[in-house]
mmCIF file of C-alpha atoms and ligand atoms in Angstrom:
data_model
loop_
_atom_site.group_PDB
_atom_site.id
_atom_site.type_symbol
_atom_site.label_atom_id
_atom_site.label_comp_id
_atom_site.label_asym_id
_atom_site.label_seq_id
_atom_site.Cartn_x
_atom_site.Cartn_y
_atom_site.Cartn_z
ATOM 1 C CA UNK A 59 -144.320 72.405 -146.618
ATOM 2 C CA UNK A 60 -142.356 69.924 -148.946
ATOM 3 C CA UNK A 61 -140.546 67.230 -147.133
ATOM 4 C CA UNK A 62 -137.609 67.309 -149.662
ATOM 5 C CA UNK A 63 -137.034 70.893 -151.080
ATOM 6 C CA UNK A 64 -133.191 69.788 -152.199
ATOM 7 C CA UNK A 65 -133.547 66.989 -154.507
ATOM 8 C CA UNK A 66 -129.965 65.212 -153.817
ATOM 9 C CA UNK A 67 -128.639 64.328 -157.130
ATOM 10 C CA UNK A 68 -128.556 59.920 -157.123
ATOM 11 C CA UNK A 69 -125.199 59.908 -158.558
ATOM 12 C CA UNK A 70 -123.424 61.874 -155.730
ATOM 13 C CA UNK A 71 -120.567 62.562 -154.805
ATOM 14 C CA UNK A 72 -120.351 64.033 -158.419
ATOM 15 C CA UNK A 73 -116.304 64.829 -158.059
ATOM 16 C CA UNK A 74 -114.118 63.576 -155.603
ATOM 17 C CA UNK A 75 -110.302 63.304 -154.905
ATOM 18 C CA UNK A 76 -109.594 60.432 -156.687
ATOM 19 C CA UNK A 77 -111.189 61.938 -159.690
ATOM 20 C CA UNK A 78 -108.503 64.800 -159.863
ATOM 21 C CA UNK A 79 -105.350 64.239 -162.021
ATOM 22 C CA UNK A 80 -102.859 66.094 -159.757
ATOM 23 C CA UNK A 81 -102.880 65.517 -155.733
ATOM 24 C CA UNK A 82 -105.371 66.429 -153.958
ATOM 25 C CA UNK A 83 -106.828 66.136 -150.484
ATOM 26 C CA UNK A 84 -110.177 67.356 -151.152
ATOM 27 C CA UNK A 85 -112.812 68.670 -154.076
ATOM 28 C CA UNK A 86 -114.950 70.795 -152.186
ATOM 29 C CA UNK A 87 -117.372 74.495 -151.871
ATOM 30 C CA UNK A 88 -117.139 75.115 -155.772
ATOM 31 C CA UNK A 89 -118.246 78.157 -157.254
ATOM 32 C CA UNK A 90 -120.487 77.233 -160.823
ATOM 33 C CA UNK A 91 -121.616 78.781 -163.757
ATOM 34 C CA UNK A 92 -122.467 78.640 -166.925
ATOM 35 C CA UNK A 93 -119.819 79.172 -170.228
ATOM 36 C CA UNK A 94 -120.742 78.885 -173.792
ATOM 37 C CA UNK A 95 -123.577 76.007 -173.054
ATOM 38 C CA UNK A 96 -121.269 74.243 -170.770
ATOM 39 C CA UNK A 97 -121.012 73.866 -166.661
ATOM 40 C CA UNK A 98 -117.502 75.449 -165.140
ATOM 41 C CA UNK A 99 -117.214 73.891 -161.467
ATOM 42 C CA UNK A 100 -114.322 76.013 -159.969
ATOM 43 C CA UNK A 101 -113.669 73.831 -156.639
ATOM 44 C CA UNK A 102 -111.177 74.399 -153.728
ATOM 45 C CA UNK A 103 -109.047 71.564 -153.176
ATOM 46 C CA UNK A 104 -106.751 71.102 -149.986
ATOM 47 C CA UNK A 105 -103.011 69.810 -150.663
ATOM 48 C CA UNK A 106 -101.418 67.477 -148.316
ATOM 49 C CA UNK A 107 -99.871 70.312 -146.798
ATOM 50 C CA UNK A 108 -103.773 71.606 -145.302
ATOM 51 C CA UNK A 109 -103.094 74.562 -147.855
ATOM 52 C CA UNK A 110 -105.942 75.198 -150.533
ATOM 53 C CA UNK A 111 -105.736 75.441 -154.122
ATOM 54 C CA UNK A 112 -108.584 76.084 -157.214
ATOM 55 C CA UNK A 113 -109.324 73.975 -159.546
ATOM 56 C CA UNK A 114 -111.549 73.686 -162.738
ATOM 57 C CA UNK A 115 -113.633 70.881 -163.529
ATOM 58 C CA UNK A 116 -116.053 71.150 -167.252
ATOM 59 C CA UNK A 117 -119.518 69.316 -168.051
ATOM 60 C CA UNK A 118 -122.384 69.432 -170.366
ATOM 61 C CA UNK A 119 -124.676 68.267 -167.935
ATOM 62 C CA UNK A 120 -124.492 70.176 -164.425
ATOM 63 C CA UNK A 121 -123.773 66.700 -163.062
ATOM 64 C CA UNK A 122 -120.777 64.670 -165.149
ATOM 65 C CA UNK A 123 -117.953 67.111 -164.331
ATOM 66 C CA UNK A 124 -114.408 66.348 -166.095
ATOM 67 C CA UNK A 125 -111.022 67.796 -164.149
ATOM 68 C CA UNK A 126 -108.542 69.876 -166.408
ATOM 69 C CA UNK A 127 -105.275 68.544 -166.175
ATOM 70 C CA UNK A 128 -103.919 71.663 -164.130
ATOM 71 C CA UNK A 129 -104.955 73.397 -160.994
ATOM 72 C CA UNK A 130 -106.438 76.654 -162.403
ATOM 73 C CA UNK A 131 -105.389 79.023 -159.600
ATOM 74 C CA UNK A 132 -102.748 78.262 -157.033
ATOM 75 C CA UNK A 133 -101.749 81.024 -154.435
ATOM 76 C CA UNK A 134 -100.087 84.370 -156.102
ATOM 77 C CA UNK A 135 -95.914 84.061 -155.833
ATOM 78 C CA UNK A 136 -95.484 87.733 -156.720
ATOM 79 C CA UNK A 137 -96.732 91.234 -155.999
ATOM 80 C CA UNK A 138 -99.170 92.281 -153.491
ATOM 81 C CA UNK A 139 -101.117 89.045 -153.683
ATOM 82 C CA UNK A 140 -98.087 86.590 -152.696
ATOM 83 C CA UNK A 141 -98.427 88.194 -149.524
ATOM 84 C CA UNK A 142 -102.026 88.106 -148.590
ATOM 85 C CA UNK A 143 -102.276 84.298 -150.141
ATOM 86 C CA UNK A 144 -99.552 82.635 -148.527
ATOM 87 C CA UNK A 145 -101.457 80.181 -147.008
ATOM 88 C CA UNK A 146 -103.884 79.512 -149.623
ATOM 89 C CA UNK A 147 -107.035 80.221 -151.458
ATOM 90 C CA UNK A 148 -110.148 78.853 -150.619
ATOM 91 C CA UNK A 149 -114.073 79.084 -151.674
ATOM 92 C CA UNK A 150 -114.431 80.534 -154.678
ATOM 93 C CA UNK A 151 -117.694 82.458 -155.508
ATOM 94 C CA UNK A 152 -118.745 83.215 -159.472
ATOM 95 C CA UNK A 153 -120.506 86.220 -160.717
ATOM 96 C CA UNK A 154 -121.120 86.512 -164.640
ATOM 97 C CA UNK A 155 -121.451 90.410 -165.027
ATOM 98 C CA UNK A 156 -120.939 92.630 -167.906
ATOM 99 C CA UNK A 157 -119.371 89.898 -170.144
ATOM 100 C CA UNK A 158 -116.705 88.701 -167.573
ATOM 101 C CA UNK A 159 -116.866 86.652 -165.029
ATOM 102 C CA UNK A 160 -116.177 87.828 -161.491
ATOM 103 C CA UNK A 161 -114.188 85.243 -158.796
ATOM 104 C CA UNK A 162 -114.426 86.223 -155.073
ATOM 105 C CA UNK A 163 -112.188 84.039 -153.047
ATOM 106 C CA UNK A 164 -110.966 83.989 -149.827
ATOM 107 C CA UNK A 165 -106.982 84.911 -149.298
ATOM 108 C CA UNK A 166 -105.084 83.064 -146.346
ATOM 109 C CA UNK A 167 -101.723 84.607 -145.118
ATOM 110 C CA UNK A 168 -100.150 85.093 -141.833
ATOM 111 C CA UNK A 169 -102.495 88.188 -141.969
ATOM 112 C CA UNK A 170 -105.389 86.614 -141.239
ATOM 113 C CA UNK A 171 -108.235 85.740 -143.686
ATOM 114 C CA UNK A 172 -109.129 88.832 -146.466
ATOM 115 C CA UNK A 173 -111.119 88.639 -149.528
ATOM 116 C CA UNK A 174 -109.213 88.235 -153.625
ATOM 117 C CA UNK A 175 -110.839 89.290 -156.691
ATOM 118 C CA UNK A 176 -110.015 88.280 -160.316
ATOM 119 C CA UNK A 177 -111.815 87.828 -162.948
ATOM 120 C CA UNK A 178 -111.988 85.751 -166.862
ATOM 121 C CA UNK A 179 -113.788 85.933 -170.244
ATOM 122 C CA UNK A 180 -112.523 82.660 -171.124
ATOM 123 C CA UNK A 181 -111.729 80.221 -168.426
ATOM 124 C CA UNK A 182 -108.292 79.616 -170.007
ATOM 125 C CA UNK A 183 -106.290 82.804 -168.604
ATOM 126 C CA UNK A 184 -107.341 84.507 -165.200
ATOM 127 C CA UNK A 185 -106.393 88.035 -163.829
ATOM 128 C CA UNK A 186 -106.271 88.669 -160.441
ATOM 129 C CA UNK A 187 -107.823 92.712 -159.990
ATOM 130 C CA UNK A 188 -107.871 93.440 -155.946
ATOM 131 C CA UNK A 189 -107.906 92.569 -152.599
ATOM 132 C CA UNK A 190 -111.230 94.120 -152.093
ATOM 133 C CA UNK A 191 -111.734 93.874 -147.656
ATOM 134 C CA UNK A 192 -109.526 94.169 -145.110
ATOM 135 C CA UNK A 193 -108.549 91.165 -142.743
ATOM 136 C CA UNK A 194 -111.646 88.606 -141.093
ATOM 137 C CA UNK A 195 -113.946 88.755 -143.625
ATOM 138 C CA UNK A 196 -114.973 85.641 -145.972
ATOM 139 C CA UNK A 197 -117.897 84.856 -147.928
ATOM 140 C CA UNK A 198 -118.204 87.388 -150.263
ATOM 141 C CA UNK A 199 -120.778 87.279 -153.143
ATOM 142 C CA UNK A 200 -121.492 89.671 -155.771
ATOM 143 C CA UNK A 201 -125.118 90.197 -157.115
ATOM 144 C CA UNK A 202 -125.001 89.723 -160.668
ATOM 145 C CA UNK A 203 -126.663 93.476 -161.871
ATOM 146 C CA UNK A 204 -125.229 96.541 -160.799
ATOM 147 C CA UNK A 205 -128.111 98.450 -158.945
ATOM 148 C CA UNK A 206 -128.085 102.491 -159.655
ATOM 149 C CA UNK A 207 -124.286 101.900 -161.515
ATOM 150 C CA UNK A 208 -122.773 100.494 -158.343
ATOM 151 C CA UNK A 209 -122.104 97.012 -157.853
ATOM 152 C CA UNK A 210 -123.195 95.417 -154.521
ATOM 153 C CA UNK A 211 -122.013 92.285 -152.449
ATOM 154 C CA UNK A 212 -123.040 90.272 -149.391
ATOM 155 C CA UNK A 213 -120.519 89.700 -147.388
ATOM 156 C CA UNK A 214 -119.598 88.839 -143.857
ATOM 157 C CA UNK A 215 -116.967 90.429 -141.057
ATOM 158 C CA UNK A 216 -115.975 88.922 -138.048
ATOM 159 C CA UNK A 217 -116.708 90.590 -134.859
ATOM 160 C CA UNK A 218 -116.609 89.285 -131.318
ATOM 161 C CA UNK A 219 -119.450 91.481 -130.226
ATOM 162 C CA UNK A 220 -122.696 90.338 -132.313
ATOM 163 C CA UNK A 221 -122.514 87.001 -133.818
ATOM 164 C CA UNK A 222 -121.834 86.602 -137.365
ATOM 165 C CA UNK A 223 -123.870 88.090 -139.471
ATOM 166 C CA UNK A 224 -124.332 88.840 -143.259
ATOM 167 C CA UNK A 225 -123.810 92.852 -144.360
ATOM 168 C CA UNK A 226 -124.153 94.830 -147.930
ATOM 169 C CA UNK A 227 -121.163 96.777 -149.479
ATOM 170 C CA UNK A 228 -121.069 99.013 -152.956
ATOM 171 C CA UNK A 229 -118.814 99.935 -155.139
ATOM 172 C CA UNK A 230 -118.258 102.331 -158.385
ATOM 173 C CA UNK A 231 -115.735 99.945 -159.487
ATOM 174 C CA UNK A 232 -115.338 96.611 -158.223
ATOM 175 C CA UNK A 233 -111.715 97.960 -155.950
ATOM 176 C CA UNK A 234 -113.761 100.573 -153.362
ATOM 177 C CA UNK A 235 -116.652 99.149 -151.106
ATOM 178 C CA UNK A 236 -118.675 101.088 -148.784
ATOM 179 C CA UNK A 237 -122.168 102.055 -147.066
ATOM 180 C CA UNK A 238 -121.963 99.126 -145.594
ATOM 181 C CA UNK A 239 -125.077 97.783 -143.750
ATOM 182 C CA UNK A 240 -125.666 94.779 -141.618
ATOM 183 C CA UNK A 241 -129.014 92.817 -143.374
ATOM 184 C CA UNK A 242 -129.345 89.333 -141.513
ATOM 185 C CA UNK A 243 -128.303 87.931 -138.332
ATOM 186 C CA UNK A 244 -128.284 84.172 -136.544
ATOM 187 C CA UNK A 245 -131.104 83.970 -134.393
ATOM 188 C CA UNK A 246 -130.297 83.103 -130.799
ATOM 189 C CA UNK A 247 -131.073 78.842 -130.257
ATOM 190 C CA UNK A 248 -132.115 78.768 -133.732
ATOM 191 C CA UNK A 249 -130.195 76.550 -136.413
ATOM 192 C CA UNK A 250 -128.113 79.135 -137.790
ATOM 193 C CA UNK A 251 -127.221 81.022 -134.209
ATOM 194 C CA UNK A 252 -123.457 80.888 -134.103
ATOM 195 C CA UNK A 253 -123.176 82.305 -137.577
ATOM 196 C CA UNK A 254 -124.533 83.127 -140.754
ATOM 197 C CA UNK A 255 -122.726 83.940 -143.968
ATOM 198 C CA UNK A 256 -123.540 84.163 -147.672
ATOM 199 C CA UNK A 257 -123.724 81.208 -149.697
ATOM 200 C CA UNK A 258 -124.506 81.465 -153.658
ATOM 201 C CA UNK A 259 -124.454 84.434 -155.269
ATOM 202 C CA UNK A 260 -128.202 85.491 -155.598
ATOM 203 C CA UNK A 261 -130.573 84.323 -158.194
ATOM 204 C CA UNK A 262 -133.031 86.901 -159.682
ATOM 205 C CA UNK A 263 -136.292 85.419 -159.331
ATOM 206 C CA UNK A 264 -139.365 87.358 -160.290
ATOM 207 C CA UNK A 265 -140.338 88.219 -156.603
ATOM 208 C CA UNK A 266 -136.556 89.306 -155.612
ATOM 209 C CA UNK A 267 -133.649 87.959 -155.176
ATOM 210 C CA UNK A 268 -132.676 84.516 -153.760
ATOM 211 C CA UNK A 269 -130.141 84.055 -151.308
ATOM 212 C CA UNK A 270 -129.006 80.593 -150.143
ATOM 213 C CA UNK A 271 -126.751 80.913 -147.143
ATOM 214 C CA UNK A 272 -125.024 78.851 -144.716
ATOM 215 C CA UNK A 273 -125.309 78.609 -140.983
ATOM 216 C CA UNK A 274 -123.548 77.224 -138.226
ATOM 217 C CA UNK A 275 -125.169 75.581 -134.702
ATOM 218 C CA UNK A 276 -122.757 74.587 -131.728
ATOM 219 C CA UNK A 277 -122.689 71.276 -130.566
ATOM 220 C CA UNK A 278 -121.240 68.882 -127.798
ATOM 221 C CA UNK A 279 -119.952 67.220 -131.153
ATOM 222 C CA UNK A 280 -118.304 69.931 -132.697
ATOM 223 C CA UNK A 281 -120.215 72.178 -135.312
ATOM 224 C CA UNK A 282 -123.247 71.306 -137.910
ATOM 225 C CA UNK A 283 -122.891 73.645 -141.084
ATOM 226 C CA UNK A 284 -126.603 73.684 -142.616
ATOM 227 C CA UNK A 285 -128.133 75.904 -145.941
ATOM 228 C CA UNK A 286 -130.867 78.118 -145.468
ATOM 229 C CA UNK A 287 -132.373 80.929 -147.975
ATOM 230 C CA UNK A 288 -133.631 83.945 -147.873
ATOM 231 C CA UNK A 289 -135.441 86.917 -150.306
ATOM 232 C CA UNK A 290 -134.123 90.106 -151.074
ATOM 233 C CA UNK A 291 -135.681 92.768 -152.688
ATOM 234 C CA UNK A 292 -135.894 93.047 -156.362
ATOM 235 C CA UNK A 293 -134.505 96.927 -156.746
ATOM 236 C CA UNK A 294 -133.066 97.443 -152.887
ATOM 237 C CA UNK A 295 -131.100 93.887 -152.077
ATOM 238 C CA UNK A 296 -130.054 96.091 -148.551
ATOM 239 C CA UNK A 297 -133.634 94.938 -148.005
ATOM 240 C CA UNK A 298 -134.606 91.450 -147.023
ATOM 241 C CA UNK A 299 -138.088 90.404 -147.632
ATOM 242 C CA UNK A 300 -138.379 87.080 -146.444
ATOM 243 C CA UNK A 301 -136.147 84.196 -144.442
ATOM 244 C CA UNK A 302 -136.984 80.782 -144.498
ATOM 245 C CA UNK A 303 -137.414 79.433 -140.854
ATOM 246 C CA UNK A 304 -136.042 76.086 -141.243
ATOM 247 C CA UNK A 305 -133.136 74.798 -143.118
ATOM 248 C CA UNK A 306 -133.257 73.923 -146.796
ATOM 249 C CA UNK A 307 -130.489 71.662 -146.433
ATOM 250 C CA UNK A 308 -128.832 69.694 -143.939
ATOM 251 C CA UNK A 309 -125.898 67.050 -143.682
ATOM 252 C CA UNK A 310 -127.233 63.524 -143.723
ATOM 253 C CA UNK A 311 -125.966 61.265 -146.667
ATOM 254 C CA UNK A 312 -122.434 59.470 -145.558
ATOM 255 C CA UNK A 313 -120.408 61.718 -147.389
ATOM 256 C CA UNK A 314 -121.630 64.968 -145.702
ATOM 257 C CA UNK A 315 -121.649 63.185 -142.434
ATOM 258 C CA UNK A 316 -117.884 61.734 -142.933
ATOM 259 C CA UNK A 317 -115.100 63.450 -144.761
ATOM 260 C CA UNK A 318 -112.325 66.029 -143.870
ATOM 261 C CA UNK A 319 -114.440 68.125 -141.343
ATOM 262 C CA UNK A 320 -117.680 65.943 -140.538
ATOM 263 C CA UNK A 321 -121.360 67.489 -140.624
ATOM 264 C CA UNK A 322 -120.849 70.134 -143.268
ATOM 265 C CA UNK A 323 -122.798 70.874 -146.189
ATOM 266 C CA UNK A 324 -121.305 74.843 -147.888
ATOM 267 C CA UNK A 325 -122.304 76.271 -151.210
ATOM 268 C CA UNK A 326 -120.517 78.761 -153.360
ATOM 269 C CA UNK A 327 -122.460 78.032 -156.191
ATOM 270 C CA UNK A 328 -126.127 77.294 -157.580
ATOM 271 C CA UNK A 329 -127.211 77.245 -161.764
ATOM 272 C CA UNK A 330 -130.986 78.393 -162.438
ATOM 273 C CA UNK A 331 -132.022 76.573 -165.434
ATOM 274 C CA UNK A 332 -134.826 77.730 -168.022
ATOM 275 C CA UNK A 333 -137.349 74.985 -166.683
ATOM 276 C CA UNK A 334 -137.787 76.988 -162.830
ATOM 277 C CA UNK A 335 -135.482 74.757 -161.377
ATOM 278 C CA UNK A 336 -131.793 75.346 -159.577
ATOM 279 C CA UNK A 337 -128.600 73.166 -159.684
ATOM 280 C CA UNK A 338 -127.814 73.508 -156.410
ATOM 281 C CA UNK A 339 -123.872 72.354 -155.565
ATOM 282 C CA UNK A 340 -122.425 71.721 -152.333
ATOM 283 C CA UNK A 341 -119.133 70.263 -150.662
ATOM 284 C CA UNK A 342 -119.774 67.414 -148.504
ATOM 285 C CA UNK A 343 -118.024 67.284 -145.335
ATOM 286 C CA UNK A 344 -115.251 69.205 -146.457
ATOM 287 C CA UNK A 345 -114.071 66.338 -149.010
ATOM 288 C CA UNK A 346 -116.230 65.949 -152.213
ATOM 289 C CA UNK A 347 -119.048 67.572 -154.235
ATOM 290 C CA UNK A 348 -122.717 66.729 -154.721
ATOM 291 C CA UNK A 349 -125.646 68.414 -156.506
ATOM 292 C CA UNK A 350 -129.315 68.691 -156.179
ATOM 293 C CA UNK A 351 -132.295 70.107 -157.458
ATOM 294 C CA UNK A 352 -134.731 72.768 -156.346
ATOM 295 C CA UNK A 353 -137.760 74.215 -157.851
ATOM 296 C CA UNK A 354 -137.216 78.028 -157.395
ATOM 297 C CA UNK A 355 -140.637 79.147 -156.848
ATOM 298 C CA UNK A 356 -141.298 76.516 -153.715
ATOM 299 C CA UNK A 357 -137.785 78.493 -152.189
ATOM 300 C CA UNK A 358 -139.375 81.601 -153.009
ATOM 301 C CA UNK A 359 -142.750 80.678 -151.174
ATOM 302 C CA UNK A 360 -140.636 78.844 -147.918
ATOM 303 C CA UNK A 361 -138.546 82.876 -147.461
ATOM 304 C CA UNK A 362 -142.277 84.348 -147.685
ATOM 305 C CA UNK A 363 -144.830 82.003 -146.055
ATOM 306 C CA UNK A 364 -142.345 80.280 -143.372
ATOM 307 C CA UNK A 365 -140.368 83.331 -142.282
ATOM 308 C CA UNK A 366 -138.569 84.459 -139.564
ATOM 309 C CA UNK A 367 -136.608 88.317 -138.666
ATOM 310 C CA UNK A 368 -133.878 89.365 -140.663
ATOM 311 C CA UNK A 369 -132.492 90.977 -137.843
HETATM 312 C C1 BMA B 143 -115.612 77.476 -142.847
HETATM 313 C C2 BMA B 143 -114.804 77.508 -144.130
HETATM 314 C C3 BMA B 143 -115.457 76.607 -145.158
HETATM 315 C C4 BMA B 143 -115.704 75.228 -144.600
HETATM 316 C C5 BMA B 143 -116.428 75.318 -143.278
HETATM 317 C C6 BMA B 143 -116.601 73.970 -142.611
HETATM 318 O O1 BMA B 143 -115.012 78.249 -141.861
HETATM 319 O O2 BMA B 143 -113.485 77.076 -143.897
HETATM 320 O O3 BMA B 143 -114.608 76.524 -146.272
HETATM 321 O O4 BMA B 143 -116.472 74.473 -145.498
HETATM 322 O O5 BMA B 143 -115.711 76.157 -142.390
HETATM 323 O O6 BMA B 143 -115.373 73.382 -142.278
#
């Protein structure tokens, strides 16, 4: 089993408050993709206030990112969204789908936490098209093919019954979701056994699809947030076919140790490139980003060969 199956990028952090040209607290859990050859980081930043805003960050590398000069979405001031975002909006997820792209992001209000999505061609004007769950759920990632003309997420509720765990949704059109299944749950003294919830949105590989996820253990010292993947299957994602064991990714260089909320690496985003390998991206104790490398074939082999119950 390799020893190192994140390569951590040696220039980390690769964006960090100070790099930002309007005031921010933190550059953290950005969703990336790809636009017309180059690298769109769309980060969550916290204001002074402990309120988040999104903001875009361009490179031609994966790894040297450049801030715009403007935040690139700050909470909705009119119509239905004002309400649901009053407190903020936080890590963003990107899905490139039928020529658009597709931003999940999670709405804060006095209503509790519910999931936004809007959507771009461009990167230079964004609509906002639904708030597409009800109250306590976050995390929401959309697979990047529609499977039998219905799109289809990961996402993950809140209950205080079972721990929390990662469930499916469809939809026709993006606005209604439904059949919703549970797939994956923390396992009980395990890494991941307070909770589970999706990470990147999922990378077609040619033995299904690749999910890296986050999970959460309890500790005397407050909580560790770690990255784990697992394999879903090519033509039914409701299906898992494999989950790594052990994590893939855990905090341990001084800015995922130290930062706004210590011990946390979180993805929203990962980039396959054309060589087999991922860009994987990930905020650093709350506070900054960093990337890595992956081969995608090793991840593949750690969800099938060193795997554990999905449920
Ligand atoms: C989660 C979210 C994430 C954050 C993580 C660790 O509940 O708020 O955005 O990275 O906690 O603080």
């Amino acid at each position: 089993m390799p020893d190192n199956i994140i390569k951590r990028y040696e220039g980390n952090p690769i964006l960090t408050p100070p790099d930002i040209p309007y005031a921010v607290e933190t550059v953290h859990n950005a969703g990336v993709t790809k636009h017309d050859g180059k690298y769109i980081m769309l980060f969550r930043a916290h204001r002074a206030t402990g309120r988040s805003i999104l903001g875009l960050a361009v490179s031609d590398d994966g790894y040297h990112f450049t801030p715009q000069p403007q935040p690139f979405m700050l909470p909705a001031t009119k119509g239905v969204f004002a309400e649901y975002e009053a407190f903020g909006v936080e890590d963003p997820r990107i899905t490139f789908l039928d020529g658009e792209y597709l931003i999940t992001y999670s709405a804060y209000s006095q209503h509790g936490v519910r999931i936004g999505l809007a959507r771009t061609r461009d990167w230079q004007t964004v609509e906002r098209v639904a708030l597409i769950s009800q109250a306590d759920m976050r995390n929401v990632v959309i697979f990047p093919q529609k499977f039998d003309g219905r799109y289809v997420r990961l996402d993950r509720p809140h209950s205080e019954i079972s721990p929390w765990a990662i469930w499916i949704n469809y939809s026709p059109d993006l606005v209604y979701w439904g059949d919703s299944r549970i797939v994956m749950k923390p396992v009980q003294y395990h890494w991941d056994e307070m909770k589970i919830g999706p990470g990147a949105p999922p990378i077609r590989t040619a033995r299904g699809w690749l999910h890296i996820y986050h999970g959460v253990f309890p500790t005397m010292d407050g909580s560790i947030y770690r990255l784990g993947v697992a394999l879903h299957d090519l033509h039914d994602p409701a299906k898992i076919i494999g989950v790594c064991d052990r994590w893939i990714l855990q905090p341990e260089t001084a800015c995922e140790v130290t930062g706004y909320v210590h011990n946390v690496v979180f993805t929203c985003g990962a980039v396959p490139e054309n060589d087999g390998t991922l860009k994987l991206y990930w905020g650093g104790a709350d506070k900054v980003m960093n990337v890595g490398t992956a081969n995608l074939d090793e991840l593949v082999d750690l969800c099938l060969h060193d795997g554990r119950p999905a449920l």
